[in-house]
Amino acid sequence: MSISTLSKSAAAIDRARADGRAALVGYLPAGFPSVQETIDAGIALARNGADLIEIGIPYSDPVMDGSVIQAATSQALENGFRVQEVFDVVAGITAATDAAVLVMTYWNPVMRMGVDEFARRLAEAGGAGLITPDLIPDEAAEWMAASDKYGLDRVFLVAPSSTPERMKATVEASRGFVYAVSIMGVTGTRNQVSDAAEGVVTAARHAGAERVCVGLGVSTASHVREIGAYADGVIVGTALVAALRDGGPDAVGTLTSELSTGTRKS
């Protein structure tokens, strides 16, 4: 079985590629401002040009997140968000759209629920897989087994600091795509995208990656165009969360439509 027939994420990226585009990946935190509004915003993402959707599980100590996402996840937790509600969000979006929906989470909430239980429920909700920013392949044996059992993608992160050995091990362990972090530091919108991103993508390709998506710092169609020239997918988070905060799901749809104009490869 080829990775494309197995992997929802790979299939979504390949469809965009066949259409002459970089895939657009949108991030939203689960439960912000409410579970239903996350679902509505995810549907708006998919209907306005997003190929993949990342749903983040709010976490009390989000080391990678910038201030906008931290504030959103804090609000979700204050509103009583529970980890199991992420499956309601995933199911709500997958029932209404064809987008590949992944959950992005620190590893602790998965371990607390039980890795096999979490994987089973994610698969039942129609989820594509997990993005795990603080899990490295060497420590992921239980997740590797569960993701194989339930046919889920496992997306690990690589960064400018990744050694060639670490890059190779991460690429080999990933399924769906490899998540290239373009800068060292926290998420957030920036005026320009780090030059390091292209180097990380090149290194990942040298290590055998077939699909590499770039995130951290993307907020405009011109950023999308710049990164989409060399990456397979472009990940937007903070700008979409700010749109949801300020204008609700409709504003997410409007921004997504605008961002998607940058995906076409010249």
PDB file of N, CA, C and O in Angstrom, residues 89-138:
ATOM      1  N   VAL A  89     -14.711  18.122  17.704  1.00  0.00           N
ATOM      2  CA  VAL A  89     -14.296  19.123  16.721  1.00  0.00           C
ATOM      3  C   VAL A  89     -13.882  18.441  15.417  1.00  0.00           C
ATOM      4  O   VAL A  89     -14.333  18.808  14.320  1.00  0.00           O
ATOM      5  N   VAL A  90     -13.031  17.421  15.534  1.00  0.00           N
ATOM      6  CA  VAL A  90     -12.552  16.708  14.343  1.00  0.00           C
ATOM      7  C   VAL A  90     -13.729  16.100  13.576  1.00  0.00           C
ATOM      8  O   VAL A  90     -13.840  16.251  12.347  1.00  0.00           O
ATOM      9  N   ALA A  91     -14.625  15.428  14.294  1.00  0.00           N
ATOM     10  CA  ALA A  91     -15.773  14.778  13.651  1.00  0.00           C
ATOM     11  C   ALA A  91     -16.677  15.808  12.978  1.00  0.00           C
ATOM     12  O   ALA A  91     -17.190  15.573  11.873  1.00  0.00           O
ATOM     13  N   GLY A  92     -16.862  16.958  13.631  1.00  0.00           N
ATOM     14  CA  GLY A  92     -17.711  17.999  13.060  1.00  0.00           C
ATOM     15  C   GLY A  92     -17.173  18.550  11.755  1.00  0.00           C
ATOM     16  O   GLY A  92     -17.942  18.839  10.824  1.00  0.00           O
ATOM     17  N   ILE A  93     -15.849  18.686  11.661  1.00  0.00           N
ATOM     18  CA  ILE A  93     -15.232  19.220  10.432  1.00  0.00           C
ATOM     19  C   ILE A  93     -15.179  18.145   9.352  1.00  0.00           C
ATOM     20  O   ILE A  93     -15.504  18.397   8.191  1.00  0.00           O
ATOM     21  N   THR A  94     -14.790  16.923   9.721  1.00  0.00           N
ATOM     22  CA  THR A  94     -14.643  15.874   8.701  1.00  0.00           C
ATOM     23  C   THR A  94     -16.000  15.464   8.129  1.00  0.00           C
ATOM     24  O   THR A  94     -16.080  15.045   6.972  1.00  0.00           O
ATOM     25  N   ALA A  95     -17.069  15.593   8.923  1.00  0.00           N
ATOM     26  CA  ALA A  95     -18.403  15.241   8.416  1.00  0.00           C
ATOM     27  C   ALA A  95     -18.863  16.209   7.327  1.00  0.00           C
ATOM     28  O   ALA A  95     -19.662  15.843   6.464  1.00  0.00           O
ATOM     29  N   ALA A  96     -18.341  17.444   7.366  1.00  0.00           N
ATOM     30  CA  ALA A  96     -18.847  18.490   6.466  1.00  0.00           C
ATOM     31  C   ALA A  96     -17.890  18.847   5.331  1.00  0.00           C
ATOM     32  O   ALA A  96     -18.268  19.591   4.420  1.00  0.00           O
ATOM     33  N   THR A  97     -16.654  18.350   5.375  1.00  0.00           N
ATOM     34  CA  THR A  97     -15.650  18.758   4.382  1.00  0.00           C
ATOM     35  C   THR A  97     -14.761  17.574   3.985  1.00  0.00           C
ATOM     36  O   THR A  97     -14.800  16.523   4.610  1.00  0.00           O
ATOM     37  N   ASP A  98     -13.959  17.809   2.942  1.00  0.00           N
ATOM     38  CA  ASP A  98     -13.002  16.791   2.486  1.00  0.00           C
ATOM     39  C   ASP A  98     -11.593  17.065   2.994  1.00  0.00           C
ATOM     40  O   ASP A  98     -10.648  16.359   2.616  1.00  0.00           O
ATOM     41  N   ALA A  99     -11.423  18.091   3.813  1.00  0.00           N
ATOM     42  CA  ALA A  99     -10.074  18.441   4.294  1.00  0.00           C
ATOM     43  C   ALA A  99      -9.515  17.323   5.176  1.00  0.00           C
ATOM     44  O   ALA A  99     -10.268  16.640   5.879  1.00  0.00           O
ATOM     45  N   ALA A 100      -8.201  17.142   5.116  1.00  0.00           N
ATOM     46  CA  ALA A 100      -7.537  16.246   6.073  1.00  0.00           C
ATOM     47  C   ALA A 100      -7.402  17.012   7.376  1.00  0.00           C
ATOM     48  O   ALA A 100      -6.877  18.129   7.399  1.00  0.00           O
ATOM     49  N   VAL A 101      -7.900  16.436   8.482  1.00  0.00           N
ATOM     50  CA  VAL A 101      -7.892  17.129   9.766  1.00  0.00           C
ATOM     51  C   VAL A 101      -6.948  16.405  10.728  1.00  0.00           C
ATOM     52  O   VAL A 101      -7.144  15.227  11.040  1.00  0.00           O
ATOM     53  N   LEU A 102      -5.915  17.114  11.155  1.00  0.00           N
ATOM     54  CA  LEU A 102      -4.947  16.571  12.103  1.00  0.00           C
ATOM     55  C   LEU A 102      -5.089  17.268  13.438  1.00  0.00           C
ATOM     56  O   LEU A 102      -5.511  18.422  13.500  1.00  0.00           O
ATOM     57  N   VAL A 103      -4.718  16.568  14.494  1.00  0.00           N
ATOM     58  CA  VAL A 103      -4.675  17.182  15.818  1.00  0.00           C
ATOM     59  C   VAL A 103      -3.224  17.500  16.149  1.00  0.00           C
ATOM     60  O   VAL A 103      -2.331  16.668  15.961  1.00  0.00           O
ATOM     61  N   MET A 104      -2.975  18.739  16.587  1.00  0.00           N
ATOM     62  CA  MET A 104      -1.639  19.129  17.040  1.00  0.00           C
ATOM     63  C   MET A 104      -1.669  19.192  18.563  1.00  0.00           C
ATOM     64  O   MET A 104      -2.508  19.882  19.142  1.00  0.00           O
ATOM     65  N   THR A 105      -0.782  18.454  19.187  1.00  0.00           N
ATOM     66  CA  THR A 105      -0.833  18.404  20.650  1.00  0.00           C
ATOM     67  C   THR A 105       0.529  18.132  21.262  1.00  0.00           C
ATOM     68  O   THR A 105       1.342  17.392  20.687  1.00  0.00           O
ATOM     69  N   TYR A 106       0.755  18.737  22.407  1.00  0.00           N
ATOM     70  CA  TYR A 106       1.869  18.304  23.239  1.00  0.00           C
ATOM     71  C   TYR A 106       1.553  16.877  23.681  1.00  0.00           C
ATOM     72  O   TYR A 106       0.389  16.444  23.686  1.00  0.00           O
ATOM     73  N   TRP A 107       2.573  16.123  24.056  1.00  0.00           N
ATOM     74  CA  TRP A 107       2.399  14.678  24.235  1.00  0.00           C
ATOM     75  C   TRP A 107       1.669  14.303  25.528  1.00  0.00           C
ATOM     76  O   TRP A 107       1.000  13.273  25.605  1.00  0.00           O
ATOM     77  N   ASN A 108       1.762  15.159  26.539  1.00  0.00           N
ATOM     78  CA  ASN A 108       1.193  14.813  27.842  1.00  0.00           C
ATOM     79  C   ASN A 108      -0.303  14.478  27.811  1.00  0.00           C
ATOM     80  O   ASN A 108      -0.727  13.479  28.396  1.00  0.00           O
ATOM     81  N   PRO A 109      -1.160  15.275  27.121  1.00  0.00           N
ATOM     82  CA  PRO A 109      -2.582  14.930  27.086  1.00  0.00           C
ATOM     83  C   PRO A 109      -2.860  13.563  26.442  1.00  0.00           C
ATOM     84  O   PRO A 109      -3.801  12.870  26.841  1.00  0.00           O
ATOM     85  N   VAL A 110      -2.046  13.185  25.464  1.00  0.00           N
ATOM     86  CA  VAL A 110      -2.222  11.872  24.811  1.00  0.00           C
ATOM     87  C   VAL A 110      -1.858  10.761  25.791  1.00  0.00           C
ATOM     88  O   VAL A 110      -2.577   9.758  25.925  1.00  0.00           O
ATOM     89  N   MET A 111      -0.746  10.943  26.493  1.00  0.00           N
ATOM     90  CA  MET A 111      -0.326   9.932  27.472  1.00  0.00           C
ATOM     91  C   MET A 111      -1.348   9.784  28.593  1.00  0.00           C
ATOM     92  O   MET A 111      -1.623   8.677  29.042  1.00  0.00           O
ATOM     93  N   ARG A 112      -1.917  10.923  29.012  1.00  0.00           N
ATOM     94  CA  ARG A 112      -2.898  10.856  30.106  1.00  0.00           C
ATOM     95  C   ARG A 112      -4.135  10.066  29.709  1.00  0.00           C
ATOM     96  O   ARG A 112      -4.694   9.334  30.523  1.00  0.00           O
ATOM     97  N   MET A 113      -4.585  10.220  28.462  1.00  0.00           N
ATOM     98  CA  MET A 113      -5.757   9.473  28.004  1.00  0.00           C
ATOM     99  C   MET A 113      -5.408   8.019  27.718  1.00  0.00           C
ATOM    100  O   MET A 113      -6.255   7.129  27.847  1.00  0.00           O
ATOM    101  N   GLY A 114      -4.154   7.787  27.322  1.00  0.00           N
ATOM    102  CA  GLY A 114      -3.720   6.471  26.856  1.00  0.00           C
ATOM    103  C   GLY A 114      -3.515   6.550  25.354  1.00  0.00           C
ATOM    104  O   GLY A 114      -4.418   6.977  24.624  1.00  0.00           O
ATOM    105  N   VAL A 115      -2.335   6.190  24.878  1.00  0.00           N
ATOM    106  CA  VAL A 115      -1.971   6.405  23.476  1.00  0.00           C
ATOM    107  C   VAL A 115      -2.903   5.625  22.545  1.00  0.00           C
ATOM    108  O   VAL A 115      -3.413   6.160  21.553  1.00  0.00           O
ATOM    109  N   ASP A 116      -3.174   4.364  22.849  1.00  0.00           N
ATOM    110  CA  ASP A 116      -4.028   3.558  21.985  1.00  0.00           C
ATOM    111  C   ASP A 116      -5.464   4.103  21.973  1.00  0.00           C
ATOM    112  O   ASP A 116      -6.090   4.210  20.918  1.00  0.00           O
ATOM    113  N   GLU A 117      -5.957   4.471  23.152  1.00  0.00           N
ATOM    114  CA  GLU A 117      -7.318   5.017  23.267  1.00  0.00           C
ATOM    115  C   GLU A 117      -7.451   6.310  22.475  1.00  0.00           C
ATOM    116  O   GLU A 117      -8.430   6.528  21.745  1.00  0.00           O
ATOM    117  N   PHE A 118      -6.454   7.188  22.599  1.00  0.00           N
ATOM    118  CA  PHE A 118      -6.476   8.458  21.879  1.00  0.00           C
ATOM    119  C   PHE A 118      -6.471   8.200  20.372  1.00  0.00           C
ATOM    120  O   PHE A 118      -7.270   8.790  19.629  1.00  0.00           O
ATOM    121  N   ALA A 119      -5.598   7.315  19.924  1.00  0.00           N
ATOM    122  CA  ALA A 119      -5.490   7.015  18.495  1.00  0.00           C
ATOM    123  C   ALA A 119      -6.791   6.418  17.960  1.00  0.00           C
ATOM    124  O   ALA A 119      -7.262   6.787  16.877  1.00  0.00           O
ATOM    125  N   ARG A 120      -7.384   5.512  18.711  1.00  0.00           N
ATOM    126  CA  ARG A 120      -8.636   4.879  18.282  1.00  0.00           C
ATOM    127  C   ARG A 120      -9.741   5.925  18.128  1.00  0.00           C
ATOM    128  O   ARG A 120     -10.450   5.953  17.112  1.00  0.00           O
ATOM    129  N   ARG A 121      -9.857   6.805  19.112  1.00  0.00           N
ATOM    130  CA  ARG A 121     -10.926   7.808  19.061  1.00  0.00           C
ATOM    131  C   ARG A 121     -10.688   8.835  17.952  1.00  0.00           C
ATOM    132  O   ARG A 121     -11.643   9.300  17.304  1.00  0.00           O
ATOM    133  N   LEU A 122      -9.429   9.161  17.705  1.00  0.00           N
ATOM    134  CA  LEU A 122      -9.111  10.095  16.618  1.00  0.00           C
ATOM    135  C   LEU A 122      -9.479   9.476  15.268  1.00  0.00           C
ATOM    136  O   LEU A 122     -10.088  10.134  14.415  1.00  0.00           O
ATOM    137  N   ALA A 123      -9.139   8.214  15.083  1.00  0.00           N
ATOM    138  CA  ALA A 123      -9.474   7.529  13.834  1.00  0.00           C
ATOM    139  C   ALA A 123     -10.992   7.444  13.654  1.00  0.00           C
ATOM    140  O   ALA A 123     -11.517   7.684  12.557  1.00  0.00           O
ATOM    141  N   GLU A 124     -11.707   7.135  14.736  1.00  0.00           N
ATOM    142  CA  GLU A 124     -13.173   7.033  14.664  1.00  0.00           C
ATOM    143  C   GLU A 124     -13.814   8.379  14.309  1.00  0.00           C
ATOM    144  O   GLU A 124     -14.870   8.422  13.676  1.00  0.00           O
ATOM    145  N   ALA A 125     -13.179   9.471  14.717  1.00  0.00           N
ATOM    146  CA  ALA A 125     -13.708  10.817  14.421  1.00  0.00           C
ATOM    147  C   ALA A 125     -13.390  11.264  12.992  1.00  0.00           C
ATOM    148  O   ALA A 125     -13.822  12.337  12.570  1.00  0.00           O
ATOM    149  N   GLY A 126     -12.624  10.445  12.262  1.00  0.00           N
ATOM    150  CA  GLY A 126     -12.258  10.812  10.900  1.00  0.00           C
ATOM    151  C   GLY A 126     -10.961  11.582  10.797  1.00  0.00           C
ATOM    152  O   GLY A 126     -10.633  12.124   9.731  1.00  0.00           O
ATOM    153  N   GLY A 127     -10.214  11.670  11.905  1.00  0.00           N
ATOM    154  CA  GLY A 127      -8.952  12.409  11.910  1.00  0.00           C
ATOM    155  C   GLY A 127      -7.886  11.748  11.061  1.00  0.00           C
ATOM    156  O   GLY A 127      -7.871  10.528  10.886  1.00  0.00           O
ATOM    157  N   ALA A 128      -6.975  12.577  10.536  1.00  0.00           N
ATOM    158  CA  ALA A 128      -5.900  12.074   9.679  1.00  0.00           C
ATOM    159  C   ALA A 128      -4.687  11.617  10.481  1.00  0.00           C
ATOM    160  O   ALA A 128      -3.975  10.704  10.069  1.00  0.00           O
ATOM    161  N   GLY A 129      -4.431  12.255  11.629  1.00  0.00           N
ATOM    162  CA  GLY A 129      -3.250  11.898  12.405  1.00  0.00           C
ATOM    163  C   GLY A 129      -2.913  12.963  13.427  1.00  0.00           C
ATOM    164  O   GLY A 129      -3.743  13.813  13.759  1.00  0.00           O
ATOM    165  N   LEU A 130      -1.678  12.901  13.911  1.00  0.00           N
ATOM    166  CA  LEU A 130      -1.220  13.813  14.966  1.00  0.00           C
ATOM    167  C   LEU A 130       0.046  14.545  14.544  1.00  0.00           C
ATOM    168  O   LEU A 130       0.943  13.961  13.920  1.00  0.00           O
ATOM    169  N   ILE A 131       0.116  15.809  14.940  1.00  0.00           N
ATOM    170  CA  ILE A 131       1.347  16.597  14.876  1.00  0.00           C
ATOM    171  C   ILE A 131       1.810  16.737  16.318  1.00  0.00           C
ATOM    172  O   ILE A 131       1.054  17.198  17.175  1.00  0.00           O
ATOM    173  N   THR A 132       3.046  16.320  16.590  1.00  0.00           N
ATOM    174  CA  THR A 132       3.516  16.225  17.979  1.00  0.00           C
ATOM    175  C   THR A 132       4.795  17.038  18.169  1.00  0.00           C
ATOM    176  O   THR A 132       5.899  16.518  18.021  1.00  0.00           O
ATOM    177  N   PRO A 133       4.676  18.332  18.511  1.00  0.00           N
ATOM    178  CA  PRO A 133       5.850  19.198  18.562  1.00  0.00           C
ATOM    179  C   PRO A 133       6.895  18.819  19.598  1.00  0.00           C
ATOM    180  O   PRO A 133       8.073  19.103  19.402  1.00  0.00           O
ATOM    181  N   ASP A 134       6.490  18.179  20.698  1.00  0.00           N
ATOM    182  CA  ASP A 134       7.474  17.886  21.744  1.00  0.00           C
ATOM    183  C   ASP A 134       7.794  16.395  21.856  1.00  0.00           C
ATOM    184  O   ASP A 134       8.397  15.963  22.838  1.00  0.00           O
ATOM    185  N   LEU A 135       7.412  15.611  20.847  1.00  0.00           N
ATOM    186  CA  LEU A 135       7.726  14.175  20.846  1.00  0.00           C
ATOM    187  C   LEU A 135       8.769  13.904  19.769  1.00  0.00           C
ATOM    188  O   LEU A 135       8.596  14.318  18.620  1.00  0.00           O
ATOM    189  N   ILE A 136       9.844  13.233  20.136  1.00  0.00           N
ATOM    190  CA  ILE A 136      10.861  12.880  19.140  1.00  0.00           C
ATOM    191  C   ILE A 136      10.722  11.394  18.809  1.00  0.00           C
ATOM    192  O   ILE A 136      10.259  10.601  19.630  1.00  0.00           O
ATOM    193  N   PRO A 137      11.091  11.012  17.578  1.00  0.00           N
ATOM    194  CA  PRO A 137      10.883   9.624  17.154  1.00  0.00           C
ATOM    195  C   PRO A 137      11.488   8.581  18.099  1.00  0.00           C
ATOM    196  O   PRO A 137      10.878   7.525  18.318  1.00  0.00           O
ATOM    197  N   ASP A 138      12.637   8.887  18.716  1.00  0.00           N
ATOM    198  CA  ASP A 138      13.283   7.919  19.616  1.00  0.00           C
ATOM    199  C   ASP A 138      12.396   7.557  20.802  1.00  0.00           C
ATOM    200  O   ASP A 138      12.560   6.505  21.407  1.00  0.00           O
TER     201      ASP A 138
END
